[in-house]
Structures are given as C-alpha cells and as structure tokens.
Amino acid sequence: MAVAVGCAPTCWVEEEKKGLREKATEFHQIFSEVQRLGGDDDDLPHPLQDITDLELEEIRQLKHPPEPVRRVMECVYLILYADTPPGPAGLTWLTVVKALVQTNFLRNVRRFEISELAAKPFIVDCICREYFNRANVEMRLDRVRRASSAVVAFFGWTIALLAGVLPKWPVEQVAGAEPRQVVFELEAERRVLVKQEIERKEEEKREQARKEETKKEAKRLGEEEQEQKKQEEVERERQRQEEAAREKAEHEEVAQQAEEAAQQAEAARRAEEERKLRAVRVERARQEQVVQELEVAGYQKLCVWNLASNPDRRLLHADGSTISFPDDANANFCNVLTCDGIKEGIVYYEFVMHHIGDEQWCGLTTDSSQGGMRISGWNLRPAWTYYCGRRWAHTLAHKMQGVPGLHVDKKAVQSFARVVSGDVIGMLVDTQRRGVAFLRNSDLQGACLLDSTSKLLYVITHLDAAGDTVELHAHAPSHAPKAAFDAIDALFVGRGDA
C-alpha cells in the first residue's frame, strides 16, 4: 500500500501559534463566495461544480491508484479531516478511500469553508512543503489530467483553497517561498484555463444565440411568406367562387329543365323495369313451384313400399309411405323393401317408428329379394341396418343378442342407443362415396362404409311384432344434420380418397 511521507514539523512558538489562530477566526466565507483566484473582478465557478457521483465512484474503485491521483486525494483528505499533520508513516490509501465512500463526502467538499482551513496552519504548511515543492513533479496539472480526468476537479479545488489562504500568513511561518510560488503558479494556470473554458462556453452560447436568432428570423420571414401566399390563395379562391357563381347562374335554368326531363324519363324507365321485374318474379315463382313439386314427387317415390313383389304381402298393410305388421299369428316377422333403389346422389331418410313391439331393423340392402319372412333380421346380407334392440321387458334385453347397434352383414359392429315407439331414425346415404350415417332423434349414433359395388341401394325394414308400424320419409341432403356429414367425412380421414 502506497503511503504519503510524513510532513516535517515546522517550529512554532506559542505566541505565533496564538496569533495565527486568532487571524483564522476572521475567515467566515463559504468557499464558493471567496475571491479564490486573487482578482476582485473574478466570478469563476466552483472547481467541483460539475463533478458527478459517477466520477467519484471511479476514484473509489481504484485499488492501486496512480501517484498523482493518490497524492491529490491525500491533500483533499488532509484539508477536510486532519487536525494535525500525519506522522512519519504517512497516510494509507485505505484511510483516504474510507472518507471517499461516505455518502456526504461530496457535499462536505462543496460546502467546505475557507475559514476552516485558515484554522489549520500546520496542515497548510505540511501540504505545501510535502506536495507542492519543485521536486514533486507528480502534482502538476498535465500529470494529474493524464492519470485521471475525475481527479482534476479535486486538484483545482485544492490549489484554489491553498492560494486563497496562504496570503494570510507570512512566508517564513507557513509553507515557505518555493512551495508558495508553485501553488500560485498552479493557481494562475488554473485561472487561465478556467477563464478560457468560460470564454469558450460563452462563445458557444453567443453562437447558439446567433443561430437561434437567425432561425427565428428565417421562421418569421417564412411565416410572412406563407401568410402572403395564403392571402393570395384566398383572393384567387374568392375570384373562382364568383366565376363559378356566375356560370351557375347562367346555366341554372337550362340545368333545371334538363333535370326535369331526366326525372320524367327515369320515372318512365323505372316503371317499365318494375313491370318487367314483376313479370319475371311471377314466372320464377311458377317455375320454382313446378320444380319443388317435381322434387317432392321424386322423394315421395323413394318412400313407396314394394308390396307387389313381396311374397308375404298378405301379412302387411300399407298406407302411403306407412307400412305395418297387423298380426304375427301366421308369421314371426316380415321384411319390407322400397320399390325404387337409389344409385346416385345423396338422400336423407327418416324412419318414424310409430310402434315397436319387440326388435326391429331399419337400413339398406342391395339384395331386393330379401322381402318377406324368408330371412330374419339377424341374417340380412348384404345389409347395413340400425338394430333397435329388444324391449326392456324381454329376457334378452340386457344381453348381447338384445343390445341395439349397427349391424353389417349379420354382425354387430357398434353399439347404438335403444329405439322406442315414437322415435325417429335418421339415415344419410351418400351413394358417390358409398357411406351411410345413422341418427336417433337427430343425435348421431355412428357411420360405416357400404360395399364398393355400384348396385342399387334399397331401403329395408324388418317388422317383428304385431302392430309394428313404420313411416318412411325421404328428403334433400339439406334436411340432414351436419353431424351426419361430418361422420361420413371422418370415414375417409387418412384414406386420401375423400
């Protein structure tokens, strides 16, 4: 750790000490208010006016400071805190840093009163002789500036204080001639540099003021020019408006006559268009009604039960699209198919289950010969049907043979909800993609693929108990719930042939 060499003691007689201390009491000015630089006309800023906490922190962080930095901050420490010169061991940098880290350090430096230093002739004498002799070249402005720009302000503060207080004592009593001369030379140099900096800043201010004035003048001239142009534009606009008013007045009567003629012609045109539009609407409504009637007739045709080709038609009763199984005394069951099968398009069927006595199947088949009581519902093939399930009172209702579900070619492939009297079975058939979806009261139950053949698809129902009654409806695809289409779409996910 670098330390300052102890100051050589100066011989003081008791009378001299007493006289010097009495003179020190005459100093009461705050440092920033004294004539620090020796001239009555000086008004220079405080040396530490612009120093920041960041610059002070830069000094605090130095563990092995350059020699000029160490010696300057030792002087600051002695001025602020020392009452007597340091001993032969001198000051350690750690002692100086402990003072620097105090939160009020910078405030104490700025508010230091020169009267406090005037009461420390021993300290002034020690600083001058030890730090500002001719041999100590480290305590020169250029050396200090190269070592640390942050320390320059403290160096100027120290020089200004010493130069301000030294004239109060005789040369032979405090400091001696040579150190005083060094201090005064450094102070004179500092004053010149400070004044030059002040003049430079003043010149910058004057130049900035000139620029601002030039800018204001240019702005004023620009505003005057803009105002003049604005007035000229207003005048031109006024003239244009007058000219337009004159032209309007000249053509107003002609325009009014032309407008009246145009209104009359427009009214006649609109009346003719309205007449034609009414005729088109009437014709379109008539055509739509014809198409709707034809469409309804086509869907109604798909709901006709084929009794003529059914070998056991004597067991059945048909009323329009409603088929019933009046009596099961002569047969245990009877299958019924529609007259017409479908080969193209999409059709949405609804089976209205007016009455279910036991189990029943509703769905599709490509074999039109399965009508009658030759084949039971468990043996329908090829067929894709909604098996309604046994009635709850039946002993097989809770066994596999009685659970409702999707039956494909004599096999139960998926469980469905049980259908009871009054329910409606929905069936969406897509012949192009060969898919079918089943619903119960509009709730989706499931879907499956049909065979890949292009055979006709016939609607089939299996009537099982006396009183079983089913009513069949066929609709356009728009009647089907969206869930049915989504279910068929899902059959083709990942297949690449959707």
Short mmCIF file of C-alpha atoms in Angstrom, two decimals, residues 33-417:
data_model
loop_
_atom_site.label_atom_id
_atom_site.label_comp_id
_atom_site.label_asym_id
_atom_site.label_seq_id
_atom_site.Cartn_x
_atom_site.Cartn_y
_atom_site.Cartn_z
CA GLU A 33 -18.16 33.01 -2.12
CA VAL A 34 -14.50 33.99 -1.58
CA GLN A 35 -12.18 35.52 -4.16
CA ARG A 36 -10.45 32.21 -4.76
CA LEU A 37 -8.39 33.27 -7.72
CA GLY A 38 -6.96 36.51 -6.43
CA GLY A 39 -8.89 39.05 -8.52
CA ASP A 40 -11.73 41.32 -7.49
CA ASP A 41 -13.30 41.03 -10.91
CA ASP A 42 -13.27 37.21 -10.98
CA ASP A 43 -16.52 35.29 -10.97
CA LEU A 44 -15.40 31.75 -11.72
CA PRO A 45 -17.45 28.65 -10.93
CA HIS A 46 -16.69 26.32 -8.04
CA PRO A 47 -14.00 23.82 -9.13
CA LEU A 48 -16.29 20.92 -8.13
CA GLN A 49 -19.41 22.35 -9.70
CA ASP A 50 -19.65 19.74 -12.47
CA ILE A 51 -18.21 16.64 -10.82
CA THR A 52 -20.65 13.70 -10.61
CA ASP A 53 -21.12 10.75 -8.31
CA LEU A 54 -20.09 8.51 -11.21
CA GLU A 55 -16.69 10.21 -11.45
CA LEU A 56 -16.26 9.99 -7.68
CA GLU A 57 -17.12 6.29 -7.85
CA GLU A 58 -14.38 5.88 -10.45
CA ILE A 59 -11.85 7.13 -7.87
CA ARG A 60 -13.31 4.95 -5.12
CA GLN A 61 -12.83 1.80 -7.22
CA LEU A 62 -9.07 2.32 -7.59
CA LYS A 63 -7.14 -0.21 -5.51
CA HIS A 64 -3.68 0.90 -6.70
CA PRO A 65 -4.17 4.49 -7.89
CA PRO A 66 -1.57 6.33 -9.97
CA GLU A 67 0.76 8.53 -7.96
CA PRO A 68 -0.87 11.86 -8.98
CA VAL A 69 -4.34 10.52 -8.04
CA ARG A 70 -3.15 9.26 -4.66
CA ARG A 71 -1.36 12.48 -3.73
CA VAL A 72 -4.24 14.77 -4.79
CA MET A 73 -6.79 12.80 -2.77
CA GLU A 74 -4.42 12.75 0.23
CA CYS A 75 -4.40 16.56 0.09
CA VAL A 76 -8.22 16.58 -0.02
CA TYR A 77 -8.34 14.23 2.99
CA LEU A 78 -5.88 16.37 4.99
CA ILE A 79 -7.83 19.57 4.27
CA LEU A 80 -11.20 18.06 5.23
CA TYR A 81 -10.43 15.76 8.13
CA ALA A 82 -6.89 16.24 9.52
CA ASP A 83 -6.24 18.47 12.55
CA THR A 84 -2.53 17.67 12.73
CA PRO A 85 -0.01 16.59 10.10
CA PRO A 86 0.33 12.84 9.62
CA GLY A 87 3.14 11.03 11.39
CA PRO A 88 6.22 9.50 9.77
CA ALA A 89 4.14 6.55 8.47
CA GLY A 90 2.02 8.94 6.44
CA LEU A 91 -1.48 8.25 5.06
CA THR A 92 -2.62 4.94 3.63
CA TRP A 93 -4.89 4.79 0.58
CA LEU A 94 -7.38 2.76 2.61
CA THR A 95 -7.75 5.69 5.01
CA VAL A 96 -8.47 8.02 2.09
CA VAL A 97 -10.97 5.62 0.50
CA LYS A 98 -12.91 5.28 3.77
CA ALA A 99 -13.50 9.02 3.62
CA LEU A 100 -14.48 8.87 -0.07
CA VAL A 101 -17.17 6.27 0.46
CA GLN A 102 -19.07 8.42 2.94
CA THR A 103 -22.42 9.46 1.46
CA ASN A 104 -21.92 13.11 2.42
CA PHE A 105 -18.33 13.34 1.15
CA LEU A 106 -19.08 15.37 -1.98
CA ARG A 107 -21.42 17.68 -0.09
CA ASN A 108 -18.75 18.28 2.60
CA VAL A 109 -16.19 19.19 -0.07
CA ARG A 110 -18.51 21.64 -1.82
CA ARG A 111 -19.56 23.31 1.44
CA PHE A 112 -16.09 23.48 2.96
CA GLU A 113 -15.39 26.92 4.45
CA ILE A 114 -12.03 28.53 3.88
CA SER A 115 -12.14 29.68 7.49
CA GLU A 116 -11.80 26.03 8.49
CA LEU A 117 -8.55 25.75 6.55
CA ALA A 118 -7.34 29.07 7.97
CA ALA A 119 -7.54 27.45 11.37
CA LYS A 120 -5.14 24.70 10.22
CA PRO A 121 -1.78 26.37 9.53
CA PHE A 122 0.04 23.15 10.37
CA ILE A 123 -1.94 21.31 7.69
CA VAL A 124 -1.42 24.05 5.09
CA ASP A 125 2.30 24.11 5.81
CA CYS A 126 2.52 20.29 5.59
CA ILE A 127 0.61 20.12 2.28
CA CYS A 128 2.63 22.88 0.63
CA ARG A 129 6.05 21.61 1.67
CA GLU A 130 5.32 17.91 1.08
CA TYR A 131 3.17 18.01 -2.07
CA PHE A 132 3.97 21.26 -3.87
CA ASN A 133 7.76 21.57 -3.80
CA ARG A 134 9.66 21.91 -7.06
CA ALA A 135 10.91 18.36 -6.87
CA ASN A 136 7.39 16.84 -6.76
CA VAL A 137 6.55 16.86 -10.47
CA GLU A 138 3.58 14.50 -9.96
CA MET A 139 1.48 17.37 -8.58
CA ARG A 140 1.25 19.19 -11.92
CA LEU A 141 -1.92 19.70 -13.96
CA ASP A 142 -0.77 17.74 -17.00
CA ARG A 143 0.31 14.76 -14.87
CA VAL A 144 -2.95 14.78 -12.93
CA ARG A 145 -5.06 15.02 -16.08
CA ARG A 146 -3.27 12.05 -17.68
CA ALA A 147 -3.73 9.99 -14.51
CA SER A 148 -7.48 10.65 -14.08
CA SER A 149 -9.82 13.27 -15.51
CA ALA A 150 -12.07 12.84 -12.47
CA VAL A 151 -9.31 13.97 -10.08
CA VAL A 152 -8.61 17.24 -11.97
CA ALA A 153 -11.53 18.95 -10.22
CA PHE A 154 -10.24 17.98 -6.76
CA PHE A 155 -6.77 19.19 -7.79
CA GLY A 156 -8.21 22.59 -8.79
CA TRP A 157 -10.19 22.74 -5.54
CA THR A 158 -7.03 22.10 -3.51
CA ILE A 159 -4.97 24.69 -5.42
CA ALA A 160 -7.71 27.31 -5.15
CA LEU A 161 -8.02 26.78 -1.38
CA LEU A 162 -4.28 26.97 -0.77
CA ALA A 163 -3.86 30.03 -2.99
CA GLY A 164 -6.72 31.74 -1.18
CA VAL A 165 -5.47 31.06 2.34
CA LEU A 166 -1.66 31.38 2.03
CA PRO A 167 -1.58 35.21 1.83
CA LYS A 168 -2.95 35.31 5.38
CA TRP A 169 0.36 34.12 6.86
CA PRO A 170 3.96 35.28 6.47
CA VAL A 171 6.09 33.29 4.05
CA GLU A 172 8.56 32.20 6.70
CA GLN A 173 5.83 30.96 9.03
CA VAL A 174 3.74 28.86 6.63
CA ALA A 175 4.76 26.95 3.51
CA GLY A 176 7.95 28.78 2.60
CA ALA A 177 8.71 30.69 -0.58
CA GLU A 178 9.25 27.86 -3.05
CA PRO A 179 6.05 25.86 -2.34
CA ARG A 180 4.07 29.10 -2.31
CA GLN A 181 5.45 30.01 -5.68
CA VAL A 182 4.48 26.58 -7.03
CA VAL A 183 0.95 26.92 -5.62
CA PHE A 184 0.49 30.42 -7.05
CA GLU A 185 1.82 29.33 -10.46
CA LEU A 186 -0.57 26.40 -10.49
CA GLU A 187 -3.43 28.67 -9.43
CA ALA A 188 -2.57 31.17 -12.14
CA GLU A 189 -2.52 28.34 -14.68
CA ARG A 190 -5.85 27.08 -13.37
CA ARG A 191 -7.38 30.54 -13.57
CA VAL A 192 -6.26 30.95 -17.16
CA LEU A 193 -7.66 27.56 -18.14
CA VAL A 194 -10.94 28.17 -16.32
CA LYS A 195 -11.32 31.57 -17.92
CA GLN A 196 -10.55 30.10 -21.32
CA GLU A 197 -13.19 27.42 -20.74
CA ILE A 198 -15.68 30.07 -19.60
CA GLU A 199 -14.93 32.17 -22.66
CA ARG A 200 -15.30 29.10 -24.87
CA LYS A 201 -18.69 28.29 -23.36
CA GLU A 202 -19.76 31.92 -23.58
CA GLU A 203 -18.75 31.97 -27.21
CA GLU A 204 -20.75 28.77 -27.77
CA LYS A 205 -23.72 30.42 -26.10
CA ARG A 206 -23.32 33.54 -28.25
CA GLU A 207 -23.01 31.39 -31.37
CA GLN A 208 -26.07 29.41 -30.34
CA ALA A 209 -27.93 32.64 -29.69
CA ARG A 210 -26.94 33.92 -33.14
CA LYS A 211 -28.15 30.69 -34.69
CA GLU A 212 -31.42 30.89 -32.77
CA GLU A 213 -31.88 34.49 -33.86
CA THR A 214 -31.15 33.56 -37.47
CA LYS A 215 -33.58 30.67 -37.17
CA LYS A 216 -36.26 32.90 -35.66
CA GLU A 217 -35.75 35.47 -38.44
CA ALA A 218 -35.96 32.79 -41.09
CA LYS A 219 -39.09 31.45 -39.42
CA ARG A 220 -40.61 34.92 -39.29
CA LEU A 221 -39.85 35.55 -42.95
CA GLY A 222 -41.22 32.12 -43.82
CA GLU A 223 -44.40 32.79 -41.87
CA GLU A 224 -44.82 36.16 -43.57
CA GLU A 225 -44.31 34.50 -46.95
CA GLN A 226 -46.81 31.78 -46.07
CA GLU A 227 -49.31 34.37 -44.87
CA GLN A 228 -48.91 36.32 -48.09
CA LYS A 229 -49.38 33.17 -50.16
CA LYS A 230 -52.41 32.31 -48.06
CA GLN A 231 -53.96 35.71 -48.68
CA GLU A 232 -53.24 35.41 -52.40
CA GLU A 233 -54.83 31.96 -52.42
CA VAL A 234 -57.87 33.31 -50.57
CA GLU A 235 -58.22 36.04 -53.16
CA ARG A 236 -57.90 33.55 -56.02
CA GLU A 237 -60.45 31.30 -54.35
CA ARG A 238 -62.83 34.21 -53.96
CA GLN A 239 -62.48 35.01 -57.65
CA ARG A 240 -63.03 31.37 -58.59
CA GLN A 241 -66.15 31.23 -56.45
CA GLU A 242 -67.52 34.39 -58.06
CA GLU A 243 -66.81 32.98 -61.51
CA ALA A 244 -68.46 29.70 -60.57
CA ALA A 245 -71.48 31.54 -59.21
CA ARG A 246 -71.82 33.43 -62.46
CA GLU A 247 -71.55 30.26 -64.51
CA LYS A 248 -74.07 28.54 -62.26
CA ALA A 249 -76.50 31.40 -62.65
CA GLU A 250 -76.14 31.27 -66.45
CA HIS A 251 -76.75 27.53 -66.67
CA GLU A 252 -79.20 27.10 -63.81
CA GLU A 253 -82.35 27.35 -65.89
CA VAL A 254 -81.04 25.04 -68.60
CA ALA A 255 -79.90 22.54 -65.99
CA GLN A 256 -83.25 22.63 -64.24
CA GLN A 257 -85.10 21.91 -67.47
CA ALA A 258 -82.72 19.07 -68.29
CA GLU A 259 -83.15 17.64 -64.79
CA GLU A 260 -86.91 17.69 -65.05
CA ALA A 261 -86.75 15.90 -68.39
CA ALA A 262 -84.32 13.36 -66.99
CA GLN A 263 -86.56 12.76 -63.97
CA GLN A 264 -89.52 12.11 -66.19
CA ALA A 265 -87.52 9.73 -68.35
CA GLU A 266 -86.13 7.98 -65.22
CA ALA A 267 -89.61 7.59 -63.79
CA ALA A 268 -90.84 6.03 -67.02
CA ARG A 269 -87.80 3.72 -67.14
CA ARG A 270 -88.28 2.60 -63.54
CA ALA A 271 -91.98 1.95 -64.12
CA GLU A 272 -91.14 -0.23 -67.12
CA GLU A 273 -88.40 -2.07 -65.20
CA GLU A 274 -90.78 -2.65 -62.27
CA ARG A 275 -93.37 -4.09 -64.63
CA LYS A 276 -90.83 -6.41 -66.20
CA LEU A 277 -89.48 -7.37 -62.76
CA ARG A 278 -92.95 -8.29 -61.51
CA ALA A 279 -93.46 -10.47 -64.57
CA VAL A 280 -90.09 -12.17 -64.02
CA ARG A 281 -90.88 -12.79 -60.35
CA VAL A 282 -94.23 -14.33 -61.20
CA GLU A 283 -92.65 -16.59 -63.79
CA ARG A 284 -89.79 -17.55 -61.46
CA ALA A 285 -92.20 -18.38 -58.64
CA ARG A 286 -94.21 -20.55 -61.01
CA GLN A 287 -91.10 -22.38 -62.19
CA GLU A 288 -89.84 -22.88 -58.61
CA GLN A 289 -93.20 -24.30 -57.62
CA VAL A 290 -93.08 -26.74 -60.56
CA VAL A 291 -89.52 -27.81 -59.65
CA GLN A 292 -90.49 -28.20 -55.99
CA GLU A 293 -93.48 -30.29 -56.90
CA LEU A 294 -91.35 -32.47 -59.14
CA GLU A 295 -88.69 -32.79 -56.42
CA VAL A 296 -91.25 -33.69 -53.77
CA ALA A 297 -92.77 -36.22 -56.11
CA GLY A 298 -89.32 -37.72 -56.72
CA TYR A 299 -88.55 -38.06 -52.98
CA GLN A 300 -92.04 -39.35 -52.34
CA LYS A 301 -91.46 -42.03 -54.97
CA LEU A 302 -88.44 -43.25 -52.93
CA CYS A 303 -90.78 -43.89 -49.98
CA VAL A 304 -93.15 -46.33 -51.74
CA TRP A 305 -93.03 -49.82 -50.16
CA ASN A 306 -92.82 -52.70 -52.64
CA LEU A 307 -95.77 -54.91 -51.73
CA ALA A 308 -96.29 -56.22 -55.22
CA SER A 309 -93.00 -58.16 -55.26
CA ASN A 310 -93.16 -59.17 -51.58
CA PRO A 311 -94.08 -62.91 -51.35
CA ASP A 312 -95.71 -62.33 -47.95
CA ARG A 313 -97.61 -59.15 -48.78
CA ARG A 314 -100.76 -60.66 -47.29
CA LEU A 315 -99.20 -60.16 -43.85
CA LEU A 316 -98.64 -56.42 -44.40
CA HIS A 317 -100.72 -53.27 -44.61
CA ALA A 318 -99.57 -50.18 -46.49
CA ASP A 319 -100.99 -46.67 -46.30
CA GLY A 320 -98.91 -44.34 -48.47
CA SER A 321 -95.36 -44.39 -47.07
CA THR A 322 -96.51 -46.12 -43.86
CA ILE A 323 -96.11 -49.88 -43.53
CA SER A 324 -97.46 -52.00 -40.64
CA PHE A 325 -97.45 -55.62 -39.47
CA PRO A 326 -101.02 -56.06 -38.17
CA ASP A 327 -100.81 -59.63 -36.90
CA ASP A 328 -97.97 -62.01 -36.10
CA ALA A 329 -100.18 -65.08 -35.71
CA ASN A 330 -99.19 -66.51 -39.12
CA ALA A 331 -95.57 -65.25 -39.21
CA ASN A 332 -92.90 -64.31 -36.68
CA PHE A 333 -91.57 -61.39 -38.77
CA CYS A 334 -91.64 -59.88 -42.24
CA ASN A 335 -89.07 -57.83 -44.24
CA VAL A 336 -90.24 -54.96 -46.46
CA LEU A 337 -88.20 -53.09 -49.14
CA THR A 338 -88.92 -49.97 -51.18
CA CYS A 339 -89.88 -50.17 -54.81
CA ASP A 340 -87.12 -47.93 -56.08
CA GLY A 341 -83.46 -48.13 -55.09
CA ILE A 342 -81.00 -45.25 -55.32
CA LYS A 343 -77.75 -45.32 -57.30
CA GLU A 344 -76.70 -41.68 -57.46
CA GLY A 345 -76.80 -38.61 -55.24
CA ILE A 346 -77.32 -38.08 -51.52
CA VAL A 347 -80.64 -38.79 -49.78
CA TYR A 348 -81.66 -38.27 -46.17
CA TYR A 349 -84.25 -40.83 -44.96
CA GLU A 350 -86.31 -40.75 -41.77
CA PHE A 351 -87.97 -43.83 -40.23
CA VAL A 352 -90.82 -42.66 -37.97
CA MET A 353 -91.21 -45.52 -35.52
CA HIS A 354 -94.88 -45.25 -34.64
CA HIS A 355 -94.86 -48.58 -32.82
CA ILE A 356 -92.18 -51.16 -31.95
CA GLY A 357 -93.41 -54.39 -30.35
CA ASP A 358 -90.02 -56.08 -29.96
CA GLU A 359 -86.85 -55.93 -32.03
CA GLN A 360 -86.65 -54.19 -35.41
CA TRP A 361 -84.06 -53.38 -38.12
CA CYS A 362 -84.05 -50.28 -40.39
CA GLY A 363 -81.42 -49.59 -43.04
CA LEU A 364 -80.14 -50.50 -46.52
CA THR A 365 -79.58 -53.57 -48.68
CA THR A 366 -78.52 -54.25 -52.27
CA ASP A 367 -80.48 -57.54 -52.43
CA SER A 368 -84.09 -56.81 -53.36
CA SER A 369 -85.03 -60.49 -52.88
CA GLN A 370 -84.86 -60.32 -49.07
CA GLY A 371 -88.53 -59.23 -48.75
CA GLY A 372 -90.97 -61.44 -46.84
CA MET A 373 -90.44 -63.82 -43.94
CA ARG A 374 -87.75 -66.00 -45.53
CA ILE A 375 -84.74 -64.21 -43.92
CA SER A 376 -84.69 -62.94 -40.33
CA GLY A 377 -83.19 -59.63 -39.30
CA TRP A 378 -80.18 -61.44 -37.83
CA ASN A 379 -79.37 -62.93 -41.25
CA LEU A 380 -79.81 -59.91 -43.53
CA ARG A 381 -76.94 -59.83 -46.02
CA PRO A 382 -75.71 -57.72 -47.66
CA ALA A 383 -77.25 -55.13 -45.32
CA TRP A 384 -76.35 -52.08 -43.20
CA THR A 385 -79.02 -51.55 -40.54
CA TYR A 386 -79.84 -49.83 -37.27
CA TYR A 387 -80.87 -52.62 -34.87
CA CYS A 388 -83.37 -51.09 -32.40
CA GLY A 389 -82.75 -53.66 -29.63
CA ARG A 390 -85.10 -55.84 -27.60
CA ARG A 391 -87.83 -54.28 -25.48
CA TRP A 392 -86.88 -53.82 -21.83
CA ALA A 393 -89.40 -56.45 -20.73
CA HIS A 394 -87.75 -59.13 -22.90
CA THR A 395 -85.36 -61.55 -21.18
CA LEU A 396 -82.65 -60.83 -23.79
CA ALA A 397 -82.89 -57.03 -23.49
CA HIS A 398 -79.67 -56.80 -21.43
CA LYS A 399 -77.73 -59.50 -23.23
CA MET A 400 -75.55 -59.17 -26.32
CA GLN A 401 -78.36 -60.50 -28.54
CA GLY A 402 -80.65 -57.70 -27.40
CA VAL A 403 -78.29 -54.67 -27.32
CA PRO A 404 -79.09 -52.06 -30.02
CA GLY A 405 -76.39 -51.13 -32.53
CA LEU A 406 -75.06 -51.00 -36.07
CA HIS A 407 -75.37 -54.36 -37.87
CA VAL A 408 -73.35 -55.00 -41.02
CA ASP A 409 -73.82 -58.33 -42.83
CA LYS A 410 -75.15 -60.25 -39.78
CA LYS A 411 -72.52 -58.74 -37.41
CA ALA A 412 -72.95 -56.15 -34.67
CA VAL A 413 -70.09 -53.67 -35.21
CA GLN A 414 -71.07 -50.74 -32.98
CA SER A 415 -73.44 -50.01 -30.08
CA PHE A 416 -76.29 -47.52 -30.63
CA ALA A 417 -78.99 -46.03 -28.43
#
